[in-house]
PDB file of C-alpha atoms in Angstrom:
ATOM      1  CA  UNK A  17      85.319 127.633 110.749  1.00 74.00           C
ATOM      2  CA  UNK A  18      84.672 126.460 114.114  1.00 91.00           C
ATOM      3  CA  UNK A  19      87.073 126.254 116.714  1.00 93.00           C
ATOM      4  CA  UNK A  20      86.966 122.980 117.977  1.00 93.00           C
ATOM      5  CA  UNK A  21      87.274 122.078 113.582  1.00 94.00           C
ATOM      6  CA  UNK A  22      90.300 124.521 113.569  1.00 95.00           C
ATOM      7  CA  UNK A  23      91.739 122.764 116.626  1.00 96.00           C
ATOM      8  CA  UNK A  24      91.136 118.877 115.253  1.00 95.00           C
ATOM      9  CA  UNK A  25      92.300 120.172 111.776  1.00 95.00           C
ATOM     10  CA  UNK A  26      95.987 121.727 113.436  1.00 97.00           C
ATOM     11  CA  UNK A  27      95.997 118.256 115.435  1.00 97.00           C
ATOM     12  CA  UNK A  28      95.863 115.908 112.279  1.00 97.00           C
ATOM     13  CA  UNK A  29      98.500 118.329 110.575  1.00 97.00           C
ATOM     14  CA  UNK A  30     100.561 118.255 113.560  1.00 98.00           C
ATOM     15  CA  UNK A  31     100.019 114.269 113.437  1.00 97.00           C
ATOM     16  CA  UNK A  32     100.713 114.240 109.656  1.00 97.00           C
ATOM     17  CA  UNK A  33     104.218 116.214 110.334  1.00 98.00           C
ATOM     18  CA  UNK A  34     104.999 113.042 112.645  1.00 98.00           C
ATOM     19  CA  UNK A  35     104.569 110.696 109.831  1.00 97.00           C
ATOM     20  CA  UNK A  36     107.428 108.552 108.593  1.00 98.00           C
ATOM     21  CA  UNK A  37     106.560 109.340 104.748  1.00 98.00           C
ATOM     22  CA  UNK A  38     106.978 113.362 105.663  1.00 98.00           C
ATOM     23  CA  UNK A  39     109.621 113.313 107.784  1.00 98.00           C
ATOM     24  CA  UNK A  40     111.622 111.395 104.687  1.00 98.00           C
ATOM     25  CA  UNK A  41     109.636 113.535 102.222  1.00 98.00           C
ATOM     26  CA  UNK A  42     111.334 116.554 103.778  1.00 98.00           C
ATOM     27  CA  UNK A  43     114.840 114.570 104.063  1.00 98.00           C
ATOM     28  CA  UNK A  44     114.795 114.075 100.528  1.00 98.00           C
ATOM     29  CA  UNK A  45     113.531 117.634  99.135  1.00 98.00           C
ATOM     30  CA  UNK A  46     116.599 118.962 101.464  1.00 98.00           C
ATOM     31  CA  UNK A  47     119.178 116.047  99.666  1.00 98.00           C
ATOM     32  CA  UNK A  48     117.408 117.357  96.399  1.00 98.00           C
ATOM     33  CA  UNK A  49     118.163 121.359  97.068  1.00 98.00           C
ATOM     34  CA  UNK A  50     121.607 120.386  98.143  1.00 98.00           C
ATOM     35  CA  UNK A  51     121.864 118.498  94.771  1.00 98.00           C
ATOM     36  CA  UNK A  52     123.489 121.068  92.775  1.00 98.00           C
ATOM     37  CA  UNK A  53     123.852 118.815  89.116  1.00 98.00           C
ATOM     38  CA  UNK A  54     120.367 118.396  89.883  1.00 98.00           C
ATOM     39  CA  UNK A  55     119.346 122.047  90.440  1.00 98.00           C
ATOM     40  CA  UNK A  56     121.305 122.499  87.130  1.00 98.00           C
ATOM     41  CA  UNK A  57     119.459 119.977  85.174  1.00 98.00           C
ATOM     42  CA  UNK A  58     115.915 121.217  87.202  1.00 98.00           C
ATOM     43  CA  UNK A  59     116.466 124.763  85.802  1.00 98.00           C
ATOM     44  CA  UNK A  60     117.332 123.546  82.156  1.00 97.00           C
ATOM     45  CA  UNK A  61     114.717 121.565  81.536  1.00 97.00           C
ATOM     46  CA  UNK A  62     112.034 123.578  82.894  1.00 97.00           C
ATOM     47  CA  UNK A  63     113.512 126.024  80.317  1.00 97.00           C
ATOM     48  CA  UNK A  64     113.934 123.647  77.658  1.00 97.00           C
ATOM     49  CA  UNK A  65     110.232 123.160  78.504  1.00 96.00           C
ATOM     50  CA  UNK A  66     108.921 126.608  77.946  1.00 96.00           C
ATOM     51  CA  UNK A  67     110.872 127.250  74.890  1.00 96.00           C
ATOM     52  CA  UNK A  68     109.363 123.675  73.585  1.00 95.00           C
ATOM     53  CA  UNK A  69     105.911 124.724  74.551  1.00 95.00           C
ATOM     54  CA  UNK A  70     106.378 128.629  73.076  1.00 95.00           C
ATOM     55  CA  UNK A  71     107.489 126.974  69.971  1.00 94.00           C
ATOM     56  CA  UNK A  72     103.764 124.225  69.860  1.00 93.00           C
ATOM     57  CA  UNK A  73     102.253 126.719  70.429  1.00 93.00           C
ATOM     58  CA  UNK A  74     103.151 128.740  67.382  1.00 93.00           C
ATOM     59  CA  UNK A  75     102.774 125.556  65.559  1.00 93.00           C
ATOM     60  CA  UNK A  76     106.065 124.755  65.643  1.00 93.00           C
ATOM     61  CA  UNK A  77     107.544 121.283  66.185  1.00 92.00           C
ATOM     62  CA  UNK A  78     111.448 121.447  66.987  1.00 93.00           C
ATOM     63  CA  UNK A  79     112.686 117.366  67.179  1.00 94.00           C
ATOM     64  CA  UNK A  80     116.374 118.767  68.588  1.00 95.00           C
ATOM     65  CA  UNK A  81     114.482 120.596  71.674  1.00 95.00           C
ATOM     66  CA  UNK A  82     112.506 117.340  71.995  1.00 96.00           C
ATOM     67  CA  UNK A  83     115.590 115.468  71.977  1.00 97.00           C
ATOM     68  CA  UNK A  84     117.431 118.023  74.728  1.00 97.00           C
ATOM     69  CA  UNK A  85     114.425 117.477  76.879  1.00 97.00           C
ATOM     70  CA  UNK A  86     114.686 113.629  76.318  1.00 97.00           C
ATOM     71  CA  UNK A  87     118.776 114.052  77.289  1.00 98.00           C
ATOM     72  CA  UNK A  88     117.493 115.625  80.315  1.00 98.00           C
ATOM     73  CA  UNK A  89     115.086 113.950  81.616  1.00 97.00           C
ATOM     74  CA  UNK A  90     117.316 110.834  81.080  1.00 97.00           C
ATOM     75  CA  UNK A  91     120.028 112.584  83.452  1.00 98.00           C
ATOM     76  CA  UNK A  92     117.186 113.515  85.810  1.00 97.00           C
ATOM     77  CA  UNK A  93     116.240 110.131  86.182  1.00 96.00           C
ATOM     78  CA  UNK A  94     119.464 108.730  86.920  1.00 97.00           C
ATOM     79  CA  UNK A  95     120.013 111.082  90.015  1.00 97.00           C
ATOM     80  CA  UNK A  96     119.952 109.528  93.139  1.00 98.00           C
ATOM     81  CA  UNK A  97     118.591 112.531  94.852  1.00 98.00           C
ATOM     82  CA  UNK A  98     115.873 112.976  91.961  1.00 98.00           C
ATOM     83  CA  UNK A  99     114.693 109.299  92.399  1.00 98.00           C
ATOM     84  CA  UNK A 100     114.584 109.403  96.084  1.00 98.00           C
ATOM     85  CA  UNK A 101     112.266 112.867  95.972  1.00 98.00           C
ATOM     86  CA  UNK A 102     109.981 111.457  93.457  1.00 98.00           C
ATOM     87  CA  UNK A 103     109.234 108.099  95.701  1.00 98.00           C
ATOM     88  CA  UNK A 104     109.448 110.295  98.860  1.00 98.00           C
ATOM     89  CA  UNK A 105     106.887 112.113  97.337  1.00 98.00           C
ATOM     90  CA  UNK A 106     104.774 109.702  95.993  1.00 97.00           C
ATOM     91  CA  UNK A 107     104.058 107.317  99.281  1.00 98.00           C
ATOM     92  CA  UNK A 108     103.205 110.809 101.027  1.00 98.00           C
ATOM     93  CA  UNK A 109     100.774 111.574  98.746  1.00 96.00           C
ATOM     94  CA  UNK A 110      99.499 108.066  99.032  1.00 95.00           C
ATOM     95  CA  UNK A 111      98.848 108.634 102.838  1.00 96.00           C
ATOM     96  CA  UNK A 112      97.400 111.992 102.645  1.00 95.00           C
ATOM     97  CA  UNK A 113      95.000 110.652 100.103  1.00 92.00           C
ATOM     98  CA  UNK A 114      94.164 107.973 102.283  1.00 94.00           C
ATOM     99  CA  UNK A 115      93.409 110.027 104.867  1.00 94.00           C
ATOM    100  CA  UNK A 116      90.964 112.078 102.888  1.00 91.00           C
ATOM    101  CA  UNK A 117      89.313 108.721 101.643  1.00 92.00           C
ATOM    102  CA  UNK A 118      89.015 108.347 105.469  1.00 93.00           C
ATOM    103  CA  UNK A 119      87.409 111.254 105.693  1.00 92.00           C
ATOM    104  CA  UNK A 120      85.290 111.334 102.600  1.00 92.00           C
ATOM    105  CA  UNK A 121      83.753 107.922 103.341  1.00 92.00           C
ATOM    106  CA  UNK A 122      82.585 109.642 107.287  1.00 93.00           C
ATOM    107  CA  UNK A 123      81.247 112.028 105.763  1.00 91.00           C
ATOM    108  CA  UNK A 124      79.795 110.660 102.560  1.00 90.00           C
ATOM    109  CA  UNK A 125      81.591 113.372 100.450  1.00 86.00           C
ATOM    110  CA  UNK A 126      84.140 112.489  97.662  1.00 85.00           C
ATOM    111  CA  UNK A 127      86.938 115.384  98.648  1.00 81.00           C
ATOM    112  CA  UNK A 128      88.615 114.575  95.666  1.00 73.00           C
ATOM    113  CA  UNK A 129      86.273 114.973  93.234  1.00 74.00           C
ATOM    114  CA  UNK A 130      85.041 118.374  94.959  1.00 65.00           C
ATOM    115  CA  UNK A 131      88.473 119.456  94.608  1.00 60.00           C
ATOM    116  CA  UNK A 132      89.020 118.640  90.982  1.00 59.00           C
ATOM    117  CA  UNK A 133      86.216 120.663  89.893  1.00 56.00           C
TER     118      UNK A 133
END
């Protein structure tokens, strides 16, 4: 990569750390770590989730795992500090992927579709 690229890329990441949607990104994530009810729940249901998807995957169906998850995610989505994260996280994404429309109209490239391949 060439410097002066290298340079212009650490200045729009520098920029992007100024932002409004990170700085509150990263306020939430920290209110979300600090959530410990929500850690809990975060670490059950991701284990809930494996044993659901070990158990499909045998060809297994298992309703009272289904409805644990559902129990879960209900409590999940009643957290303050969950809700917060997700919309934090959300209008970030929103401006970084603006910014790469930005830059995939200059440079008549879809990033985005590059990237998903």
């Amino acid at each position: 990569m060439l410097d002066v690229l290298r340079e212009k890329a650490i200045a729009l990441a520098d920029e992007i750390t100024k932002l409004e949607e990170y700085v509150e990104f990263l306020e939430c994530e920290k209110a979300l770590k600090e959530d410990g009810v929500a850690q809990q729940l975060l670490m059950d249901f991701q284990q809930k989730q494996q044993e659901f998807v070990a158990k499909q995957m045998s060809g297994e169906f298992d309703q009272d795992l289904m409805n644990e998850l559902s129990e879960i995610q209900s409590k999940l989505s009643a957290r303050e500090s969950v809700v917060n994260f997700i919309e934090a996280y959300n209008r970030l994404l929103t401006t970084l992927a603006e910014v790469l429309d930005l830059i995939s109209e200059r440079i008549n490239v879809n990033i985005a579709e590059v990237y998903r391949r």
